Short mmCIF file of N, CA and C and ligand atoms in Angstrom, two decimals:
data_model
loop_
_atom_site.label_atom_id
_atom_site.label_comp_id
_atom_site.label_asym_id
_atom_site.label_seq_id
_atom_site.Cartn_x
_atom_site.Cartn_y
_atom_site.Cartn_z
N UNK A 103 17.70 29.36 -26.04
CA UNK A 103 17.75 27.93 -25.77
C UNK A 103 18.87 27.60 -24.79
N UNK A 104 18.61 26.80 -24.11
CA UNK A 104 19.42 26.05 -22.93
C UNK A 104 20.65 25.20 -23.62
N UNK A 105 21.84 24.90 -23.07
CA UNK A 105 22.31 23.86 -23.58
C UNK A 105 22.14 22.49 -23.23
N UNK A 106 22.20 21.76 -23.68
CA UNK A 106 21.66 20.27 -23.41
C UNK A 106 22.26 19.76 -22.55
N UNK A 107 21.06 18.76 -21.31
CA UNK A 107 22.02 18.40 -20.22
C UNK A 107 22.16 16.84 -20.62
N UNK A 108 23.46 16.49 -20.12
CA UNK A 108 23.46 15.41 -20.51
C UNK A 108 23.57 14.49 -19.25
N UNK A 109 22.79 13.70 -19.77
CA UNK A 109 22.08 12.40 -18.62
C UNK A 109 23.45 11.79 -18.11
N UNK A 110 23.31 11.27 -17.07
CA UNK A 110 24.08 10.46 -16.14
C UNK A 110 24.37 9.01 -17.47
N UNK A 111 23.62 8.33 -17.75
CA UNK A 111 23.65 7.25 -18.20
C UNK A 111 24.28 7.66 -19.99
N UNK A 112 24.40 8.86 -19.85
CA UNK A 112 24.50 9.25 -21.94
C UNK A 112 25.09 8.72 -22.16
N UNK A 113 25.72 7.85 -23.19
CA UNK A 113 26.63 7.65 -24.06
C UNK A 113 28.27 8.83 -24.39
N UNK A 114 29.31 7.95 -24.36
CA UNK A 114 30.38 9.14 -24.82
C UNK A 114 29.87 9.52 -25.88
N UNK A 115 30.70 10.36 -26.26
CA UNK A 115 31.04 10.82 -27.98
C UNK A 115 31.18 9.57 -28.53
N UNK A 116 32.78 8.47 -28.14
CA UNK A 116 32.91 7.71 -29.15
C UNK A 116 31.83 6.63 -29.40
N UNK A 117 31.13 6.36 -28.26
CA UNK A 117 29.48 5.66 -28.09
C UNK A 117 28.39 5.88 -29.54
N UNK A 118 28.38 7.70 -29.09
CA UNK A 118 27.35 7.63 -30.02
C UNK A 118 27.81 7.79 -31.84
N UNK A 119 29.27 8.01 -31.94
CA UNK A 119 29.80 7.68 -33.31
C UNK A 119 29.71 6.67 -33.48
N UNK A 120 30.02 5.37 -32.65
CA UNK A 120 29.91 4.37 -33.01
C UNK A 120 28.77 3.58 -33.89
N UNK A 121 28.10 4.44 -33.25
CA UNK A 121 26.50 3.93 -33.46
C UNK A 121 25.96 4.95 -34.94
N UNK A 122 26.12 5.88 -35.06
CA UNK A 122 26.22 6.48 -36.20
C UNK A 122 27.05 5.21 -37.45
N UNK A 123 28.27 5.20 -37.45
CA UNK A 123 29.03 4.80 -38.32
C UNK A 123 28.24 2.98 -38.46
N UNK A 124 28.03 2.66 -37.87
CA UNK A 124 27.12 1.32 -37.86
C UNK A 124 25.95 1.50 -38.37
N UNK A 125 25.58 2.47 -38.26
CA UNK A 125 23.59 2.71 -38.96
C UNK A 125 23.83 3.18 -40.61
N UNK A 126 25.23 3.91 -40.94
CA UNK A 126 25.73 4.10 -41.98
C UNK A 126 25.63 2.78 -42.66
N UNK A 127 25.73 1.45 -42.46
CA UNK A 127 26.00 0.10 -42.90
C UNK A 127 24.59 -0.65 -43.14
N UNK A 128 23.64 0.61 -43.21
CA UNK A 128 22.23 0.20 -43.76
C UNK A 128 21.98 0.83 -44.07
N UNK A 129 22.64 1.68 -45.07
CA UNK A 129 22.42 3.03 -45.80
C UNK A 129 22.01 2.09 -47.50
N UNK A 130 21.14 2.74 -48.17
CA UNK A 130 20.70 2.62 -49.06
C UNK A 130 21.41 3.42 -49.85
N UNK A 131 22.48 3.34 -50.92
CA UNK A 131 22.94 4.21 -51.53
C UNK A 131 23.42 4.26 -52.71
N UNK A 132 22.92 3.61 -53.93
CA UNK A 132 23.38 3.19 -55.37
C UNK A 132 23.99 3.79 -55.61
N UNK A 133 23.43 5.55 -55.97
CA UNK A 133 23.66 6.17 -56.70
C UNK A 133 25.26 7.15 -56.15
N UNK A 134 25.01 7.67 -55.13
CA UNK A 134 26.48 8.53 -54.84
C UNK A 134 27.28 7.16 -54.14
N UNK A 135 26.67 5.87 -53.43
CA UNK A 135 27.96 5.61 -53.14
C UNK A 135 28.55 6.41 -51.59
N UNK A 136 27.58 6.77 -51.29
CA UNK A 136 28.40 7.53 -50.37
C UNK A 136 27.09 7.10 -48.77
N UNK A 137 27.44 6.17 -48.02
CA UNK A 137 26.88 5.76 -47.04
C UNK A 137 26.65 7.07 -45.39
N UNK A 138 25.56 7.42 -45.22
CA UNK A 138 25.41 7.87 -43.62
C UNK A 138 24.94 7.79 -43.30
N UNK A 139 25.49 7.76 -41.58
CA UNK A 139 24.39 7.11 -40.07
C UNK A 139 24.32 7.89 -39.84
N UNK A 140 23.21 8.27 -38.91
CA UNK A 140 23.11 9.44 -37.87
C UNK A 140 22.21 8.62 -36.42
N UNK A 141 23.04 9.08 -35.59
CA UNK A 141 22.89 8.70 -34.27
C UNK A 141 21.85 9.51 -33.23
N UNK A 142 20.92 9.21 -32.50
CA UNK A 142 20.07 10.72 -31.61
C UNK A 142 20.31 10.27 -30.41
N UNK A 143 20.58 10.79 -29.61
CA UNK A 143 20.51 10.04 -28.04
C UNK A 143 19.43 11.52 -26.81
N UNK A 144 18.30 10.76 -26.91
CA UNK A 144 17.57 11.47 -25.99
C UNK A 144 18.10 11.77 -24.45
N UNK A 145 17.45 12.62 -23.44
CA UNK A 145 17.97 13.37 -22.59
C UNK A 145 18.20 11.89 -21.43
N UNK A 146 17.30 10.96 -22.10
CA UNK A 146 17.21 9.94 -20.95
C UNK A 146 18.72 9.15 -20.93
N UNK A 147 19.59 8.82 -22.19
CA UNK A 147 20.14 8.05 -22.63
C UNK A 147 19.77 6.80 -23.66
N UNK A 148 18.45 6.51 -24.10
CA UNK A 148 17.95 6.02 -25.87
C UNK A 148 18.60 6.48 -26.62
N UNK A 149 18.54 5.79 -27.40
CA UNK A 149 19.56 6.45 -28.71
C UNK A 149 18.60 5.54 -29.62
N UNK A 150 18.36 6.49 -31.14
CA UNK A 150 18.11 5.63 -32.17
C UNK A 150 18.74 5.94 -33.47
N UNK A 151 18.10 5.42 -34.51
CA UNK A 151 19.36 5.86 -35.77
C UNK A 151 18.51 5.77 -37.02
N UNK A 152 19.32 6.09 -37.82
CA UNK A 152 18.72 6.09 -39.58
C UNK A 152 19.76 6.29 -39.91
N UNK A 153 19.45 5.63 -41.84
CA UNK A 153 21.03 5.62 -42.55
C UNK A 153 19.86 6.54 -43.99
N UNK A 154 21.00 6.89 -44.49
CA UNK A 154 20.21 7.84 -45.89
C UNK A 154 19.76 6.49 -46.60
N UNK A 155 18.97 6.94 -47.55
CA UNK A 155 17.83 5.94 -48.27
C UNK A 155 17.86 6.59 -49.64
N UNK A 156 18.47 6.19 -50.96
CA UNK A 156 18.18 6.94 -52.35
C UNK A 156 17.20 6.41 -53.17
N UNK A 157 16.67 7.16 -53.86
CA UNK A 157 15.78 6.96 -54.64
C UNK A 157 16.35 6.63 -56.31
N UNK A 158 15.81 6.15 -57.42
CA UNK A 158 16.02 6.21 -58.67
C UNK A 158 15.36 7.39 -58.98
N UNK A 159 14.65 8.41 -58.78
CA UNK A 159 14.03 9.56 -58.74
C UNK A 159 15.15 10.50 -58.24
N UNK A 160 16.09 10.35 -58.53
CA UNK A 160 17.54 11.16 -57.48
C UNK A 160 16.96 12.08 -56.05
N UNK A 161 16.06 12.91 -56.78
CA UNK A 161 15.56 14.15 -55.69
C UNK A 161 14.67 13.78 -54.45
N UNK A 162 14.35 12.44 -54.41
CA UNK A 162 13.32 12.09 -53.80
C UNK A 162 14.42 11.27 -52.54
N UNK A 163 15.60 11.02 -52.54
CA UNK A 163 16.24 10.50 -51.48
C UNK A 163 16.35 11.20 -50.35
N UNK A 164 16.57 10.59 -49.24
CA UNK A 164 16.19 10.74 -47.56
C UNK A 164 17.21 11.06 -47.09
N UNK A 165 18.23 12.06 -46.20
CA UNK A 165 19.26 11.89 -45.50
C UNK A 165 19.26 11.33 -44.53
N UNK A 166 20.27 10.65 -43.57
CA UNK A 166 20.08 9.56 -42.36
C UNK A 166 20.04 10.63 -41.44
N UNK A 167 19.50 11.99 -41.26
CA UNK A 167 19.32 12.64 -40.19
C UNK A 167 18.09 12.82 -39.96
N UNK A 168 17.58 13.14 -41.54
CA UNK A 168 15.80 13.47 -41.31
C UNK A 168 15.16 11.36 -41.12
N UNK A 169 16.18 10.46 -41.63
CA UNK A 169 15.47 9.04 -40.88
C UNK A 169 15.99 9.13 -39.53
N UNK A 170 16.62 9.12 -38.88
CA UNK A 170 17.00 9.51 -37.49
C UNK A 170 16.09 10.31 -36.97
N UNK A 171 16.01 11.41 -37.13
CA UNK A 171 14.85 12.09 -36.32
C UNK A 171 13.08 11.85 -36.84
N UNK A 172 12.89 10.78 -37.82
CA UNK A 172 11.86 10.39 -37.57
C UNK A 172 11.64 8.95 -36.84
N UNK A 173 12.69 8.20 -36.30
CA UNK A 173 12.63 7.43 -35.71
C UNK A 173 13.07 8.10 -33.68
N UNK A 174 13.47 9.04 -33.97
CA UNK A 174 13.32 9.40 -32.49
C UNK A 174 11.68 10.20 -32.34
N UNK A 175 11.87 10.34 -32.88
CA UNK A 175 9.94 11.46 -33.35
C UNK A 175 9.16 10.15 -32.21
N UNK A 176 9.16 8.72 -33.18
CA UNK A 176 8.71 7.49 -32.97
C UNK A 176 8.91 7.23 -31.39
N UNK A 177 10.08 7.47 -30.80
CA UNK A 177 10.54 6.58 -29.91
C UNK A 177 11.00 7.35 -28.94
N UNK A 178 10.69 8.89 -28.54
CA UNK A 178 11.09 9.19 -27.36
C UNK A 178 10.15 10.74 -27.63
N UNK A 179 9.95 11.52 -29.02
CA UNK A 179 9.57 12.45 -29.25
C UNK A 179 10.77 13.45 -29.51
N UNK A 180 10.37 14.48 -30.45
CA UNK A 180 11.54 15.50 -30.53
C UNK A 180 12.00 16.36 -30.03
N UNK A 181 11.04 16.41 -28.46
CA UNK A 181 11.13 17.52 -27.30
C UNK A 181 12.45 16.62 -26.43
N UNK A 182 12.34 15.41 -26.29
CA UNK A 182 13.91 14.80 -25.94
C UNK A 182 14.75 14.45 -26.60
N UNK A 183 15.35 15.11 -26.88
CA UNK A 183 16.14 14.72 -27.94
C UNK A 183 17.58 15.49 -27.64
N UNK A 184 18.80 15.39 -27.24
CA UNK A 184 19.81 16.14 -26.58
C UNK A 184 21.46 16.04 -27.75
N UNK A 185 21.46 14.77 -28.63
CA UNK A 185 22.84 14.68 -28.75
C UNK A 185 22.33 14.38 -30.33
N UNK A 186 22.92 14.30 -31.39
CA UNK A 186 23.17 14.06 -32.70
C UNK A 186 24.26 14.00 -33.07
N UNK A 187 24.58 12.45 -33.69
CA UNK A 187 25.80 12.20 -34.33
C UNK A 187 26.09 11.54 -35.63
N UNK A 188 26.58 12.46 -36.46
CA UNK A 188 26.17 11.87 -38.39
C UNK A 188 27.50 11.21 -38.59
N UNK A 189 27.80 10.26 -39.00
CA UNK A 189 28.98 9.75 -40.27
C UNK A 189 29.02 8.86 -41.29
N UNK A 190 29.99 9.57 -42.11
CA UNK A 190 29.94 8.83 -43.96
C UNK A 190 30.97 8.65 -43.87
N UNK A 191 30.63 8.06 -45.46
CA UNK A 191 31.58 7.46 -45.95
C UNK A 191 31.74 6.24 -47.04
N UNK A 192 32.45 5.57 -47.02
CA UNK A 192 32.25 4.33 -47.93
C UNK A 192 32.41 2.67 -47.01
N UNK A 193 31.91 1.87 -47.35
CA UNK A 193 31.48 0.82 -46.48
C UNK A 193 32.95 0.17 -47.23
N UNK A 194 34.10 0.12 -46.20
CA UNK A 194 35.57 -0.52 -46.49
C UNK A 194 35.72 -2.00 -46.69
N UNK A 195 36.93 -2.56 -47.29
CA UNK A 195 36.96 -4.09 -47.29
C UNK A 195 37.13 -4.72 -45.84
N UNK A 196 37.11 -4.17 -45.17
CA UNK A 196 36.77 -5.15 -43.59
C UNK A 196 35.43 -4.92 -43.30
N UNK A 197 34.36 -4.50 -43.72
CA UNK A 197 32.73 -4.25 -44.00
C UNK A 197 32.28 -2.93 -42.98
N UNK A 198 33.41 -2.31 -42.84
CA UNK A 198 33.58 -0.94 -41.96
C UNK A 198 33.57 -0.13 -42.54
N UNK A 199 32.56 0.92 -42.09
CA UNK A 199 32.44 2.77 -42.67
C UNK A 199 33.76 3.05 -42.93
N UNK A 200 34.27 3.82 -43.92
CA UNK A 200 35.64 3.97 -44.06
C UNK A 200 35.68 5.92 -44.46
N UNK A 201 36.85 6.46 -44.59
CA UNK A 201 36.30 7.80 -44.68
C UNK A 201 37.29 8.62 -44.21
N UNK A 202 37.84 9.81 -44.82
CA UNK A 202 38.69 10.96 -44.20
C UNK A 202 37.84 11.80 -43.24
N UNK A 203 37.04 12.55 -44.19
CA UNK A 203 36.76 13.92 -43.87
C UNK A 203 35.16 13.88 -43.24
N UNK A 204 35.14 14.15 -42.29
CA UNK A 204 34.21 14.69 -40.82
C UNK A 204 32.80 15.11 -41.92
N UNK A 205 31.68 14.37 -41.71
CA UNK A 205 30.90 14.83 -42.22
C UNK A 205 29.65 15.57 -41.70
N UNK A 206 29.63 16.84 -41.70
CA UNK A 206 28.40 17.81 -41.27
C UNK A 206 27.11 17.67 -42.03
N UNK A 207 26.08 18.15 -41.79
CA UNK A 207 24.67 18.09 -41.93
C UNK A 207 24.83 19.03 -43.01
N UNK A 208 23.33 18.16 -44.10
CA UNK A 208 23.23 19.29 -45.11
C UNK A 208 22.44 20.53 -44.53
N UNK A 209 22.17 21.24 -45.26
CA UNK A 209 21.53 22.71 -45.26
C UNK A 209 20.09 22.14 -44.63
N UNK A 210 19.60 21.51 -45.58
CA UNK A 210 18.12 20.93 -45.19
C UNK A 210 18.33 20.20 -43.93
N UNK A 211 18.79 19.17 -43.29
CA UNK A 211 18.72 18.83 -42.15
C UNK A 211 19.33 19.95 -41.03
N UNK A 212 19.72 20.48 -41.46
CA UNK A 212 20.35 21.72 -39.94
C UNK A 212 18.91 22.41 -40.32
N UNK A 213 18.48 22.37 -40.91
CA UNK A 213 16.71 22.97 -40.44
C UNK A 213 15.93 22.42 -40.17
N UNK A 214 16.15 21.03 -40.33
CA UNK A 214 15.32 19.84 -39.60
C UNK A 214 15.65 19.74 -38.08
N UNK A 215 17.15 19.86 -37.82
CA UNK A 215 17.80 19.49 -36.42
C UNK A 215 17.23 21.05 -35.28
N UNK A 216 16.82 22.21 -36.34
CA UNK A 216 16.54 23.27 -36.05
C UNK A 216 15.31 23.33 -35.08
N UNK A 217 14.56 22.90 -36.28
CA UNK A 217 13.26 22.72 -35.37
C UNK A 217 13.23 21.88 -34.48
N UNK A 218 13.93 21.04 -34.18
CA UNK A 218 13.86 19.74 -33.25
C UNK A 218 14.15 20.50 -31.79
N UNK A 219 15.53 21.49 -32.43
CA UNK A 219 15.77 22.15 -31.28
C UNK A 219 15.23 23.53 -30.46
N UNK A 220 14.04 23.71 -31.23
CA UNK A 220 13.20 24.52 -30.83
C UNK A 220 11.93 23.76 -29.80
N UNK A 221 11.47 22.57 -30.26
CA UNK A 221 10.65 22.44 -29.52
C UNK A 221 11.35 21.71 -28.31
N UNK A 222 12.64 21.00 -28.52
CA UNK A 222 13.04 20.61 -27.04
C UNK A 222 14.09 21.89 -26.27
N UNK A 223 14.09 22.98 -26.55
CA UNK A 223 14.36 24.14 -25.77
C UNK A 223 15.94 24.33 -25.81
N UNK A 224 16.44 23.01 -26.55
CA UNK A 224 18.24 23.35 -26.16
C UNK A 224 19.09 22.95 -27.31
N UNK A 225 19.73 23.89 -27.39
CA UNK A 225 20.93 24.47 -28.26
C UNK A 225 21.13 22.88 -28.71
N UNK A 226 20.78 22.09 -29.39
CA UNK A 226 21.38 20.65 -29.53
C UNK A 226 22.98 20.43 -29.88
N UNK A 227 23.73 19.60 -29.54
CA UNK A 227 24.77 19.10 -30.01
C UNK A 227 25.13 18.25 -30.98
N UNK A 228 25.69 18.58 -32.04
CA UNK A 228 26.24 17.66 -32.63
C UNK A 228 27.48 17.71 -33.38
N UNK A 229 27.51 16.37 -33.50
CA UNK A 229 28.94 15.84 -33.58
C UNK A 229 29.06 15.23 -34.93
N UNK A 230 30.16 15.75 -35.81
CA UNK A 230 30.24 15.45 -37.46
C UNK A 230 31.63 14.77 -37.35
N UNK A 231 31.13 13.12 -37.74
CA UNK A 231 32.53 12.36 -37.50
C UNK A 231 32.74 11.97 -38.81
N UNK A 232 34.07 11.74 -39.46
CA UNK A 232 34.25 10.63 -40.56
C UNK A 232 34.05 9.19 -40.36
N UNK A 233 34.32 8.80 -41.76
CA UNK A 233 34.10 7.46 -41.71
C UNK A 233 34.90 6.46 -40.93
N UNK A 234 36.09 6.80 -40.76
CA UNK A 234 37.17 5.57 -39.99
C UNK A 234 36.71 6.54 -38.57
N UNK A 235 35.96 7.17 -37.87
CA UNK A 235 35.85 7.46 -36.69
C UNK A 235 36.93 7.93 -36.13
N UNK A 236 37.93 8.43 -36.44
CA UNK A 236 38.80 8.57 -35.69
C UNK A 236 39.04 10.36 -35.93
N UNK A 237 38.11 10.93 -36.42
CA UNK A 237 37.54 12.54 -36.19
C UNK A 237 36.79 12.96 -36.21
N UNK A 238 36.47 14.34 -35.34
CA UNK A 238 34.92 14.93 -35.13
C UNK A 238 35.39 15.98 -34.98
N UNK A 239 33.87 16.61 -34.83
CA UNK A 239 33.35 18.24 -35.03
C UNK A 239 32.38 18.14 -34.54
N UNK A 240 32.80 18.79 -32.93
CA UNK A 240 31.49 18.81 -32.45
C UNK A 240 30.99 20.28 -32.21
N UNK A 241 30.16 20.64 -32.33
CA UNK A 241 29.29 22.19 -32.61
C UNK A 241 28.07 22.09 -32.40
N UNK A 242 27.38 23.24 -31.94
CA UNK A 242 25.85 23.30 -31.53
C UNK A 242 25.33 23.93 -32.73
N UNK A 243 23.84 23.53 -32.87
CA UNK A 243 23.01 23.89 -34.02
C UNK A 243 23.02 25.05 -34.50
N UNK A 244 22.74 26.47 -33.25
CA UNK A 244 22.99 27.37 -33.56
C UNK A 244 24.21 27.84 -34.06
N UNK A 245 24.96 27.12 -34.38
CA UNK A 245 26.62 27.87 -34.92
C UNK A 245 26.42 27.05 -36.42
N UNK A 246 25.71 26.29 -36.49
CA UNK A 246 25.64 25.30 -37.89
C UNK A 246 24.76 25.82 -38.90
N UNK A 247 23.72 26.70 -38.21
CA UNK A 247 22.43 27.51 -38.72
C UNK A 247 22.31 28.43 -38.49
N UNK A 248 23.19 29.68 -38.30
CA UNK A 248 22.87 30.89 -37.51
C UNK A 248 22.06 31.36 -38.47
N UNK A 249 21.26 32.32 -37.45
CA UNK A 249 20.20 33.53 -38.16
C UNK A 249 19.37 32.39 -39.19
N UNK A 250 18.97 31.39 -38.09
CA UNK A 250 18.24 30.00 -38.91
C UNK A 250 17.01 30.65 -38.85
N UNK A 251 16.09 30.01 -39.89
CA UNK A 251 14.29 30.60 -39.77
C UNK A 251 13.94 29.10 -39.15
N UNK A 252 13.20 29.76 -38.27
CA UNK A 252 12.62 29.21 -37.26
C UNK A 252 11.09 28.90 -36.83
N UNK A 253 10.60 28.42 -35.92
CA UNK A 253 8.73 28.69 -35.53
C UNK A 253 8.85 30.00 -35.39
N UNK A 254 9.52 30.46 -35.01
CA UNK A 254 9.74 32.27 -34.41
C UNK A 254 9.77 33.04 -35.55
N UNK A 255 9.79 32.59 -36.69
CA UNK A 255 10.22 33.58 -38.05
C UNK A 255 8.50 33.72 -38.25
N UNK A 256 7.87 32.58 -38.06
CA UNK A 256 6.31 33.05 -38.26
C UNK A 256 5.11 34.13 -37.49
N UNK A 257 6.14 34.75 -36.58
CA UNK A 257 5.23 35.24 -35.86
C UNK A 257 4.54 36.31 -36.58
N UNK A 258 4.77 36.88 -37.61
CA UNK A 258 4.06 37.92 -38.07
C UNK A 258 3.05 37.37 -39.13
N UNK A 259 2.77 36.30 -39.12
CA UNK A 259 1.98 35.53 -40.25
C UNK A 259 0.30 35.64 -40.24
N UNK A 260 -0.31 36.09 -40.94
CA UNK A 260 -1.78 36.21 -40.94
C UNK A 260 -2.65 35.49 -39.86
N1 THU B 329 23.48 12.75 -47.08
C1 THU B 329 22.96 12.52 -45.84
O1 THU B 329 22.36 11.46 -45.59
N2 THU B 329 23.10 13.47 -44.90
C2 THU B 329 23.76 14.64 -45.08
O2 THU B 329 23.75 15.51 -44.21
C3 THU B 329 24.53 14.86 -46.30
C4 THU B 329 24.17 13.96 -47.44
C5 THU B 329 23.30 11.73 -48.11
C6 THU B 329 22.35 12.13 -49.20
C7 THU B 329 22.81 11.26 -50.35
O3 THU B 329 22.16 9.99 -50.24
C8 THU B 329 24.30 11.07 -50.10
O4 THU B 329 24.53 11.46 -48.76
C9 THU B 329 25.17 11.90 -51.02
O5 THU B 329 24.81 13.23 -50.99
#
């Protein structure tokens, strides 16, 4: 995979945290309490978002990466798709994401972000910010998922 080029018009980093930590603030979250955005910004410069969604069924809740990448799915496709940016946290008394520690993708979405980055050809980027925004971790998929199973793991399949 290629690394991702990034468009003339992209968004910074602190752009697309921003926009993460704001989509966090429509996070559905009774049960943990624990709010996240995730940000996509296609190769063009679009960007769209999702916040996690819980269920009373505990197991049945959504992370804001797999709603993020079904709203870019929607709105640009997952072959453009170049930048990803997640952050949590707790929604603070000034009505702001609030938060220490840099939050990375679960297991299940770095295999969601996996495949995304298989069919758009490049190493995707992303960026794991906390809640007060004022830290990140930015790393490519393949270092988040190494020796990830892939479309390529099927090739020997009946
Ligand atoms: N969560 C996400 O939305 N994305 C992640 O990558 C980690 C966890 C959500 C799931 C659940 O609603 C809450 O955070 C606590 O685990």
């Amino acid at each position: 995979m290629n690394d991702s080029n990034r468009p003339a018009n992209a968004a910074s980093s602190d752009a697309l945290i921003a926009r993460a930590r704001t989509a966090a603030l429509a996070a559905y979250a009774p049960y943990s309490r624990f709010s996240v955005g995730c940000a996509i910004e296609s190769v063009d410069g679009e960007i769209v978002v999702g916040a996690n969604m819980e269920n009373a069924c505990y197991r049945l809740g959504i992370c804001a990466e797999i709603a993020a990448l079904t709203a870019a799915q929607q709105a640009f496709g997952l072959d453009k798709i170049a930048r990803v940016a997640v952050a949590g946290g707790h929604v603070g008394p000034d009505g702001a994401l609030a938060g220490n520690a840099p939050v990375t993708p679960c297991g299940g979405c770095r295999q969601a972000i996996l495949e995304a980055a298989h069919v758009s050809g490049r190493d995707l980027e992303i960026t794991s910010a906390n809640g007060d925004g004022t830290e990140a971790i930015v790393s490519r998929i393949s270092e988040l998922i190494p020796l990830g199973f892939g479309p390529a793991s099927l090739k020997d399949a009946g």
